[in-house]
PDB file of C-alpha atoms in Angstrom:
ATOM      1  CA  MET A   1     140.050 106.125 130.813  1.00  0.00           C
ATOM      2  CA  LYS A   2     138.872 104.399 134.189  1.00  0.00           C
ATOM      3  CA  ALA A   3     135.416 102.984 134.801  1.00  0.00           C
ATOM      4  CA  ASP A   4     133.868 100.435 138.133  1.00  0.00           C
ATOM      5  CA  PRO A   5     134.689  97.056 136.740  1.00  0.00           C
ATOM      6  CA  ALA A   6     130.980  95.920 137.018  1.00  0.00           C
ATOM      7  CA  VAL A   7     129.988  99.155 134.688  1.00  0.00           C
ATOM      8  CA  GLN A   8     132.273  97.961 132.146  1.00  0.00           C
ATOM      9  CA  ARG A   9     130.298  94.324 131.988  1.00  0.00           C
ATOM     10  CA  GLN A  10     126.521  95.741 131.975  1.00  0.00           C
ATOM     11  CA  ILE A  11     128.076  97.656 128.964  1.00  0.00           C
ATOM     12  CA  LEU A  12     127.754  94.226 127.159  1.00  0.00           C
ATOM     13  CA  GLU A  13     123.943  94.455 128.016  1.00  0.00           C
ATOM     14  CA  LEU A  14     124.572  98.033 126.066  1.00  0.00           C
ATOM     15  CA  ALA A  15     125.771  96.284 123.070  1.00  0.00           C
ATOM     16  CA  LYS A  16     124.036  93.478 123.122  1.00  0.00           C
ATOM     17  CA  VAL A  17     120.402  95.402 122.446  1.00  0.00           C
ATOM     18  CA  ASP A  18     122.895  97.478 119.757  1.00  0.00           C
ATOM     19  CA  ALA A  19     123.811  93.928 118.044  1.00  0.00           C
ATOM     20  CA  GLU A  20     119.737  93.605 117.676  1.00  0.00           C
ATOM     21  CA  LEU A  21     118.408  96.557 117.304  1.00  0.00           C
ATOM     22  CA  SER A  22     121.579  96.698 114.152  1.00  0.00           C
ATOM     23  CA  ARG A  23     119.895  93.175 113.185  1.00  0.00           C
ATOM     24  CA  VAL A  24     116.882  94.818 113.187  1.00  0.00           C
ATOM     25  CA  ASP A  25     117.353  97.839 111.356  1.00  0.00           C
ATOM     26  CA  HIS A  26     119.734  95.508 108.236  1.00  0.00           C
ATOM     27  CA  ARG A  27     116.941  93.511 108.533  1.00  0.00           C
ATOM     28  CA  ARG A  28     114.440  96.172 107.566  1.00  0.00           C
ATOM     29  CA  ARG A  29     116.754  97.400 104.207  1.00  0.00           C
ATOM     30  CA  THR A  30     116.856  93.759 102.851  1.00  0.00           C
ATOM     31  CA  LEU A  31     113.281  92.117 103.273  1.00  0.00           C
ATOM     32  CA  PRO A  32     113.480  89.221 100.095  1.00  0.00           C
ATOM     33  CA  GLU A  33     109.842  90.858 100.003  1.00  0.00           C
ATOM     34  CA  LEU A  34     111.378  94.713  98.921  1.00  0.00           C
ATOM     35  CA  ALA A  35     113.175  93.195  96.214  1.00  0.00           C
ATOM     36  CA  GLU A  36     109.560  90.821  95.225  1.00  0.00           C
ATOM     37  CA  ILE A  37     107.618  93.650  95.790  1.00  0.00           C
ATOM     38  CA  ALA A  38     110.199  95.847  92.964  1.00  0.00           C
ATOM     39  CA  ASP A  39     110.008  93.427  90.841  1.00  0.00           C
ATOM     40  CA  VAL A  40     106.137  93.254  90.878  1.00  0.00           C
ATOM     41  CA  GLU A  41     105.537  97.098  90.402  1.00  0.00           C
ATOM     42  CA  LYS A  42     107.625  96.838  87.273  1.00  0.00           C
ATOM     43  CA  VAL A  43     105.940  93.731  85.267  1.00  0.00           C
ATOM     44  CA  LEU A  44     102.766  95.599  86.744  1.00  0.00           C
ATOM     45  CA  ARG A  45     103.927  99.295  85.239  1.00  0.00           C
ATOM     46  CA  GLU A  46     104.703  97.313  82.171  1.00  0.00           C
ATOM     47  CA  ARG A  47     101.267  95.302  81.935  1.00  0.00           C
ATOM     48  CA  ARG A  48      99.202  98.465  82.711  1.00  0.00           C
ATOM     49  CA  ASP A  49     101.415 100.306  80.469  1.00  0.00           C
ATOM     50  CA  ALA A  50     100.385  97.592  77.899  1.00  0.00           C
ATOM     51  CA  LEU A  51      97.159  97.780  78.142  1.00  0.00           C
ATOM     52  CA  VAL A  52      96.331 101.602  77.571  1.00  0.00           C
ATOM     53  CA  ALA A  53      98.106 101.176  74.634  1.00  0.00           C
ATOM     54  CA  THR A  54      95.582  98.421  74.344  1.00  0.00           C
ATOM     55  CA  GLU A  55      92.752 100.441  74.858  1.00  0.00           C
ATOM     56  CA  THR A  56      94.304 103.432  72.549  1.00  0.00           C
ATOM     57  CA  ALA A  57      94.908 101.414  70.319  1.00  0.00           C
ATOM     58  CA  GLY A  58      91.715  99.571  70.393  1.00  0.00           C
ATOM     59  CA  SER A  59      89.863 103.590  70.690  1.00  0.00           C
ATOM     60  CA  ASP A  60      91.212 104.632  67.490  1.00  0.00           C
ATOM     61  CA  LEU A  61      89.891 101.568  65.308  1.00  0.00           C
ATOM     62  CA  ASP A  62      86.742 102.016  66.081  1.00  0.00           C
ATOM     63  CA  ARG A  63      86.737 105.859  65.158  1.00  0.00           C
ATOM     64  CA  GLU A  64      88.100 104.176  62.175  1.00  0.00           C
ATOM     65  CA  ILE A  65      85.229 101.670  62.215  1.00  0.00           C
ATOM     66  CA  ALA A  66      82.896 104.342  62.608  1.00  0.00           C
ATOM     67  CA  ARG A  67      84.288 106.671  59.748  1.00  0.00           C
ATOM     68  CA  GLN A  68      83.856 103.650  57.636  1.00  0.00           C
ATOM     69  CA  GLU A  69      80.519 102.222  58.112  1.00  0.00           C
ATOM     70  CA  LYS A  70      79.712 106.510  57.960  1.00  0.00           C
ATOM     71  CA  GLU A  71      80.898 106.369  54.073  1.00  0.00           C
ATOM     72  CA  ILE A  72      79.121 103.457  53.693  1.00  0.00           C
ATOM     73  CA  GLU A  73      76.045 104.057  54.140  1.00  0.00           C
ATOM     74  CA  SER A  74      76.696 107.537  52.548  1.00  0.00           C
ATOM     75  CA  VAL A  75      77.370 105.030  49.077  1.00  0.00           C
ATOM     76  CA  ARG A  76      74.738 102.951  50.148  1.00  0.00           C
ATOM     77  CA  ALA A  77      72.296 106.110  50.437  1.00  0.00           C
ATOM     78  CA  ARG A  78      74.097 106.896  47.084  1.00  0.00           C
ATOM     79  CA  GLY A  79      72.999 103.356  45.381  1.00  0.00           C
ATOM     80  CA  ASP A  80      69.421 103.379  47.009  1.00  0.00           C
ATOM     81  CA  ARG A  81      68.700 106.944  45.338  1.00  0.00           C
ATOM     82  CA  ASP A  82      69.990 105.774  41.531  1.00  0.00           C
ATOM     83  CA  ARG A  83      67.857 102.477  41.465  1.00  0.00           C
ATOM     84  CA  LYS A  84      64.746 104.463  42.339  1.00  0.00           C
ATOM     85  CA  LEU A  85      65.771 106.619  39.999  1.00  0.00           C
ATOM     86  CA  LEU A  86      65.945 103.852  37.520  1.00  0.00           C
ATOM     87  CA  GLU A  87      62.517 102.466  38.583  1.00  0.00           C
ATOM     88  CA  SER A  88      61.008 105.117  38.271  1.00  0.00           C
ATOM     89  CA  GLY A  89      61.484 105.631  34.310  1.00  0.00           C
ATOM     90  CA  SER A  90      61.512 109.565  34.555  1.00  0.00           C
ATOM     91  CA  VAL A  91      65.264 109.571  32.834  1.00  0.00           C
ATOM     92  CA  SER A  92      66.367 109.661  29.565  1.00  0.00           C
ATOM     93  CA  ALA A  93      68.370 106.784  27.721  1.00  0.00           C
ATOM     94  CA  LYS A  94      71.322 108.747  27.933  1.00  0.00           C
ATOM     95  CA  GLN A  95      70.883 109.127  31.831  1.00  0.00           C
ATOM     96  CA  MET A  96      69.697 106.094  32.224  1.00  0.00           C
ATOM     97  CA  THR A  97      73.407 104.547  31.485  1.00  0.00           C
ATOM     98  CA  ASP A  98      74.859 107.082  33.208  1.00  0.00           C
ATOM     99  CA  VAL A  99      73.586 106.441  36.396  1.00  0.00           C
ATOM    100  CA  GLU A 100      73.475 102.789  35.366  1.00  0.00           C
ATOM    101  CA  HIS A 101      77.362 103.193  35.511  1.00  0.00           C
ATOM    102  CA  GLU A 102      77.436 105.225  38.618  1.00  0.00           C
ATOM    103  CA  LEU A 103      75.606 102.369  40.151  1.00  0.00           C
ATOM    104  CA  GLN A 104      78.231  99.979  39.260  1.00  0.00           C
ATOM    105  CA  THR A 105      81.141 102.089  39.774  1.00  0.00           C
ATOM    106  CA  LEU A 106      78.866 102.557  43.761  1.00  0.00           C
ATOM    107  CA  GLN A 107      78.438  99.200  44.372  1.00  0.00           C
ATOM    108  CA  ARG A 108      82.145  98.569  43.609  1.00  0.00           C
ATOM    109  CA  ARG A 109      83.183 101.275  46.470  1.00  0.00           C
ATOM    110  CA  GLN A 110      80.663  99.404  48.338  1.00  0.00           C
ATOM    111  CA  SER A 111      82.226  96.060  47.934  1.00  0.00           C
ATOM    112  CA  ALA A 112      86.025  97.723  49.114  1.00  0.00           C
ATOM    113  CA  LEU A 113      84.444  99.370  51.989  1.00  0.00           C
ATOM    114  CA  GLU A 114      82.950  96.784  53.111  1.00  0.00           C
ATOM    115  CA  ASP A 115      85.761  94.431  52.529  1.00  0.00           C
ATOM    116  CA  ASP A 116      87.900  97.353  54.726  1.00  0.00           C
ATOM    117  CA  LEU A 117      84.970  97.796  57.439  1.00  0.00           C
ATOM    118  CA  LEU A 118      86.249  93.374  57.594  1.00  0.00           C
ATOM    119  CA  GLU A 119      89.300  93.299  58.498  1.00  0.00           C
ATOM    120  CA  LEU A 120      89.322  97.001  60.752  1.00  0.00           C
ATOM    121  CA  MET A 121      87.053  94.403  62.894  1.00  0.00           C
ATOM    122  CA  GLU A 122      88.776  91.748  62.571  1.00  0.00           C
ATOM    123  CA  ARG A 123      91.703  93.903  63.944  1.00  0.00           C
ATOM    124  CA  ARG A 124      89.265  95.223  66.608  1.00  0.00           C
ATOM    125  CA  GLU A 125      88.388  91.647  67.659  1.00  0.00           C
ATOM    126  CA  ALA A 126      92.499  90.759  68.491  1.00  0.00           C
ATOM    127  CA  LEU A 127      92.402  94.201  69.820  1.00  0.00           C
ATOM    128  CA  ASP A 128      90.224  93.331  72.515  1.00  0.00           C
ATOM    129  CA  LEU A 129      91.581  89.799  73.717  1.00  0.00           C
ATOM    130  CA  ASP A 130      95.026  91.708  73.725  1.00  0.00           C
ATOM    131  CA  ALA A 131      93.193  93.650  75.925  1.00  0.00           C
ATOM    132  CA  GLN A 132      91.564  90.495  78.134  1.00  0.00           C
ATOM    133  CA  ARG A 133      95.141  88.859  78.212  1.00  0.00           C
ATOM    134  CA  THR A 134      96.309  91.581  79.296  1.00  0.00           C
ATOM    135  CA  SER A 135      93.722  93.075  81.972  1.00  0.00           C
ATOM    136  CA  ALA A 136      93.680  89.406  83.585  1.00  0.00           C
ATOM    137  CA  GLU A 137      97.744  89.982  83.664  1.00  0.00           C
ATOM    138  CA  VAL A 138      97.202  93.436  85.842  1.00  0.00           C
ATOM    139  CA  ASP A 139      94.811  91.690  88.009  1.00  0.00           C
ATOM    140  CA  THR A 140      97.468  89.074  88.685  1.00  0.00           C
ATOM    141  CA  ALA A 141     100.153  91.415  89.466  1.00  0.00           C
ATOM    142  CA  GLU A 142      98.155  93.406  91.839  1.00  0.00           C
ATOM    143  CA  LYS A 143      97.201  90.410  93.450  1.00  0.00           C
ATOM    144  CA  LYS A 144     100.801  89.733  94.093  1.00  0.00           C
ATOM    145  CA  LEU A 145     101.685  93.152  94.469  1.00  0.00           C
ATOM    146  CA  ALA A 146      98.730  92.785  97.348  1.00  0.00           C
ATOM    147  CA  ASP A 147     100.273  89.680  98.947  1.00  0.00           C
ATOM    148  CA  ALA A 148     103.474  90.830  99.034  1.00  0.00           C
ATOM    149  CA  GLN A 149     103.033  94.388 100.286  1.00  0.00           C
ATOM    150  CA  GLY A 150     101.231  92.658 103.113  1.00  0.00           C
ATOM    151  CA  ARG A 151     103.717  90.308 104.203  1.00  0.00           C
ATOM    152  CA  ARG A 152     106.147  92.802 104.155  1.00  0.00           C
ATOM    153  CA  ASP A 153     104.153  95.144 106.485  1.00  0.00           C
ATOM    154  CA  GLU A 154     103.446  91.685 109.290  1.00  0.00           C
ATOM    155  CA  VAL A 155     106.898  91.653 109.352  1.00  0.00           C
ATOM    156  CA  LEU A 156     107.785  95.493 109.328  1.00  0.00           C
ATOM    157  CA  ALA A 157     105.289  95.161 112.394  1.00  0.00           C
ATOM    158  CA  ASP A 158     107.215  92.773 113.874  1.00  0.00           C
ATOM    159  CA  LEU A 159     110.498  94.485 113.985  1.00  0.00           C
ATOM    160  CA  ASP A 160     108.575  97.471 115.121  1.00  0.00           C
ATOM    161  CA  THR A 161     107.562  95.700 117.975  1.00  0.00           C
ATOM    162  CA  THR A 162     111.377  94.913 118.429  1.00  0.00           C
ATOM    163  CA  GLN A 163     112.789  97.805 118.218  1.00  0.00           C
ATOM    164  CA  ALA A 164     110.772  99.321 120.753  1.00  0.00           C
ATOM    165  CA  ARG A 165     111.053  96.696 122.965  1.00  0.00           C
ATOM    166  CA  ARG A 166     115.466  97.349 122.905  1.00  0.00           C
ATOM    167  CA  ASP A 167     114.970 101.086 122.649  1.00  0.00           C
ATOM    168  CA  ALA A 168     113.012 101.086 125.474  1.00  0.00           C
ATOM    169  CA  ASP A 169     115.925  98.422 126.835  1.00  0.00           C
ATOM    170  CA  ARG A 170     118.527 100.703 125.474  1.00  0.00           C
ATOM    171  CA  ALA A 171     116.917 103.735 127.128  1.00  0.00           C
ATOM    172  CA  GLY A 172     116.436 101.880 130.496  1.00  0.00           C
ATOM    173  CA  LEU A 173     120.522 101.120 130.493  1.00  0.00           C
ATOM    174  CA  LEU A 174     122.146 104.464 129.234  1.00  0.00           C
ATOM    175  CA  PRO A 175     122.301 106.192 132.542  1.00  0.00           C
ATOM    176  CA  ARG A 176     124.079 103.045 134.353  1.00  0.00           C
ATOM    177  CA  PHE A 177     127.426 104.597 132.284  1.00  0.00           C
ATOM    178  CA  PRO A 178     129.173 107.379 132.689  1.00  0.00           C
ATOM    179  CA  ALA A 179     129.519 109.700 129.969  1.00  0.00           C
ATOM    180  CA  ASP A 180     133.108 109.403 129.004  1.00  0.00           C
ATOM    181  CA  LEU A 181     132.786 105.162 129.110  1.00  0.00           C
ATOM    182  CA  LEU A 182     130.012 105.822 126.724  1.00  0.00           C
ATOM    183  CA  SER A 183     130.857 108.283 124.609  1.00  0.00           C
ATOM    184  CA  LEU A 184     133.647 106.716 123.938  1.00  0.00           C
ATOM    185  CA  TYR A 185     131.594 103.189 123.186  1.00  0.00           C
ATOM    186  CA  GLU A 186     128.857 105.294 120.984  1.00  0.00           C
ATOM    187  CA  ARG A 187     132.295 106.526 118.876  1.00  0.00           C
ATOM    188  CA  ILE A 188     133.385 102.685 118.353  1.00  0.00           C
ATOM    189  CA  ARG A 189     129.793 102.055 117.992  1.00  0.00           C
ATOM    190  CA  ALA A 190     129.354 104.475 114.926  1.00  0.00           C
ATOM    191  CA  GLN A 191     132.413 103.885 113.836  1.00  0.00           C
ATOM    192  CA  ARG A 192     133.103  99.767 113.132  1.00  0.00           C
ATOM    193  CA  GLY A 193     129.693  98.940 114.393  1.00  0.00           C
ATOM    194  CA  ILE A 194     130.150  97.090 117.550  1.00  0.00           C
ATOM    195  CA  GLY A 195     131.286  99.399 120.467  1.00  0.00           C
ATOM    196  CA  ALA A 196     132.358  96.844 122.569  1.00  0.00           C
ATOM    197  CA  SER A 197     132.677  92.877 123.593  1.00  0.00           C
ATOM    198  CA  LEU A 198     133.559  90.070 125.949  1.00  0.00           C
ATOM    199  CA  LEU A 199     138.076  89.496 125.808  1.00  0.00           C
ATOM    200  CA  ARG A 200     137.252  85.638 126.219  1.00  0.00           C
ATOM    201  CA  ALA A 201     140.180  83.290 125.851  1.00  0.00           C
ATOM    202  CA  ARG A 202     142.578  86.567 124.216  1.00  0.00           C
ATOM    203  CA  ARG A 203     140.177  87.059 122.042  1.00  0.00           C
ATOM    204  CA  CYS A 204     138.210  90.224 120.522  1.00  0.00           C
ATOM    205  CA  GLY A 205     134.623  89.132 120.665  1.00  0.00           C
ATOM    206  CA  ALA A 206     133.228  92.253 118.346  1.00  0.00           C
ATOM    207  CA  CYS A 207     136.216  91.641 115.316  1.00  0.00           C
ATOM    208  CA  GLN A 208     137.008  87.156 116.594  1.00  0.00           C
ATOM    209  CA  LEU A 209     140.707  87.995 116.137  1.00  0.00           C
ATOM    210  CA  ASP A 210     143.388  87.004 118.772  1.00  0.00           C
ATOM    211  CA  ILE A 211     144.776  89.524 121.299  1.00  0.00           C
ATOM    212  CA  ASP A 212     148.459  89.171 120.391  1.00  0.00           C
ATOM    213  CA  ARG A 213     151.038  88.209 122.907  1.00  0.00           C
ATOM    214  CA  ASN A 214     152.578  92.127 124.053  1.00  0.00           C
ATOM    215  CA  ALA A 215     148.731  93.412 124.179  1.00  0.00           C
ATOM    216  CA  ILE A 216     147.667  90.405 126.249  1.00  0.00           C
ATOM    217  CA  SER A 217     150.950  91.469 128.673  1.00  0.00           C
ATOM    218  CA  GLU A 218     149.428  95.055 128.880  1.00  0.00           C
ATOM    219  CA  ILE A 219     146.219  94.060 128.976  1.00  0.00           C
ATOM    220  CA  LYS A 220     146.768  91.827 131.955  1.00  0.00           C
ATOM    221  CA  ALA A 221     148.962  94.488 133.369  1.00  0.00           C
ATOM    222  CA  ALA A 222     146.250  96.679 133.565  1.00  0.00           C
ATOM    223  CA  ALA A 223     144.058  98.235 137.028  1.00  0.00           C
ATOM    224  CA  GLU A 224     140.522  96.133 137.041  1.00  0.00           C
ATOM    225  CA  ASP A 225     138.484  99.632 136.699  1.00  0.00           C
ATOM    226  CA  GLU A 226     140.793 100.504 133.701  1.00  0.00           C
ATOM    227  CA  VAL A 227     139.339 100.758 130.354  1.00  0.00           C
ATOM    228  CA  VAL A 228     141.211  98.901 127.592  1.00  0.00           C
ATOM    229  CA  GLN A 229     140.193  98.318 123.898  1.00  0.00           C
ATOM    230  CA  CYS A 230     140.767  95.832 121.446  1.00  0.00           C
ATOM    231  CA  GLU A 231     144.329  96.662 119.233  1.00  0.00           C
ATOM    232  CA  ASN A 232     142.565  95.649 115.861  1.00  0.00           C
ATOM    233  CA  CYS A 233     139.215  96.491 115.835  1.00  0.00           C
ATOM    234  CA  GLY A 234     139.643  99.523 118.871  1.00  0.00           C
ATOM    235  CA  ALA A 235     136.296  97.526 120.708  1.00  0.00           C
ATOM    236  CA  ILE A 236     136.152  98.299 124.121  1.00  0.00           C
ATOM    237  CA  LEU A 237     137.315  94.804 126.065  1.00  0.00           C
ATOM    238  CA  VAL A 238     135.690  93.266 128.922  1.00  0.00           C
ATOM    239  CA  ARG A 239     137.335  91.378 131.457  1.00  0.00           C
ATOM    240  CA  THR A 240     135.799  88.507 132.424  1.00  0.00           C
ATOM    241  CA  MET A 241     137.130  85.570 134.298  1.00  0.00           C
ATOM    242  CA  GLU A 242     136.821  83.438 130.519  1.00  0.00           C
ATOM    243  CA  SER A 243     139.376  86.640 128.561  1.00  0.00           C
ATOM    244  CA  GLY A 244     142.498  83.716 129.701  1.00  0.00           C
ATOM    245  CA  LEU A 245     144.192  86.608 131.255  1.00  0.00           C
TER     246      LEU A 245
END
């Protein structure tokens, strides 16, 4: 393949633009904020799940407390009725003994229920403290996430600006190259990452390997408009006064 030496030199400009576009793409995929966001999102999910579990346990306890209070009220009401019955003097001696026995039983039952209620309320108080602590952790994680997302978006906006400029530069460069040269460049770039580089001091600028003596002899003997490639990585080698030929 042949191409004007000036056109071959210009392809280094295209390679430079493509190298920056590759750096932009690499940075976009490896932003430290992305890993930070993933870590914070994991923590946030865990804290939200913990908060839901705590709130669910609290709701279950609330129902148990309400049931316990209702039962205590029922026992208390029954005890009040028994006391009124005793105070009325309208019961026989045998009935009085039965009522008094029932009243004692109700008092023991009420005492046991009230102890259970106290324990339930203590557990509810502990859950409230857990919920407050977990809610604070959720708030903290949400703020960290928003901060990391904000920093990510700022960097991405800068990268988008850079990419837009370089895409425009690339579009302006492409018409300068013959189709066959551009096709070769794009194919090498797709396979190797770098399509063309400067041959400097007998070293390929793409793979940074020295070209052996036989290959250098062939390159030196090639016509100026001959398109030559690196024997190691395949990149198009652009020859200049710096090539050491």
